[in-house]
Amino acid sequence: MIISIPKEIMKSESRVAATPETVAKFVADGATVLFEKGAGDAALYSDDEYAKAGAELVAGTEDLFRRADVILKVKEPLFNDRLGKHEVELMHAGQVLITFIHPASPVNHDMVRALAKQGVIALTLDGVPRISRAQNLDALTSMSTCAGYKGIIMAADDLASFMPQMFTAVGQIQPAKVMVIGVGVAGLQALATARRLGAVTYAADIRPAAAEQATSLGAKVVDTGVTPEQAIAEGGYAKHLPHDVLLRERELLLPTIKEMDIVFCSALVPGKVAPHIITEDMVKQMKKGSVIVDISIDQGGNCEITPAGGKEVKHGVMLNGIKNIPGLLPKSSTWMFAQNIYNLTKYLTKGGKIELDMNDEICRSILVTKDGEVVHAGALEAMSGTVEY
């Protein structure tokens, strides 16, 4: 099996899909590893380290893609300005792509359809189910840890005031108020980081267990008005809410959101478009100079006016929709990601090649395209236009 590791081309993306440590593991397992020259530089791993681990260093991106049986990436396929081609165009039928695809997100629909047309077997890392036996495969959890920490640091940097309470010679400055919407892995890390920085923390999650975890970190929980029956899907995940229930949730959250200095958005429904919890009208009612960091932007965002992939001030509020926050912690995030993607690839490999057992929950959950068709349920639902925000 030939595994190719290309250099990531998203702007400011510093991660790479393998470390020298995981390359050595792949080689020991019998795989040939092609590694694009310079792909690890931004994550502080040199070409020499990859060569010593057993990788073949390849200078040409197109050659790297052409020769691969399996392509391991961090981010979804993008247009390569240097080559004047989309990365999907570099792939061919029968190749296996393993990366974050976020297939339900509207901005990725054309790319997903293109993968199907090319005959690529596309597997998305954000589909790995959060079950016990998949824990060491779960790159989404690893990257969520990074995003929760770094997202709060970024919010603090954009804030026009101190985070902690300050006692000065000219008077007392009150601490910043931080609200986390969606208390999963990223949200818990965000709460913990905000509290370490001295902020007063608030949290909202439709799942009672998640709200309880937020309380354990010292956050004040804001009622969403959603019953457990409406909120909790199989496995403890959040459900996609009916539109009338979402409207009620917005009404209940607005009084708190209006008082916040920072709102950290990380509410997701597995395999589906992220719910729009904050509307433009709600942003208009927020304090001038406040900050929204919307890390759910890969799946459409929790704020309906978050700029995908960038930052922008709208109605006096800084909206941060940067899509590669874990890439701003390249050393730690690359190490974690590479371990996850090695474990997943090894899990899927039988007899020296990728074999998908569709009776296996993990395989069913991560499969996006196969045999020229889009098969991912969340993507198909979003593409049909039946999803209400």
GROMACS .gro file of C-alpha atoms in nm, residues 16 24 78 126 247 273:
model
    6
   16VAL     CA    1   0.067   1.790   0.844
   24ALA     CA    2   0.812   0.489   1.095
   78LEU     CA    3  -0.887   2.278  -0.193
  126ASP     CA    4  -1.534   1.431   1.167
  247LEU     CA    5  -3.643   2.979   1.811
  273VAL     CA    6  -2.501   2.135   0.948
   0.00000   0.00000   0.00000
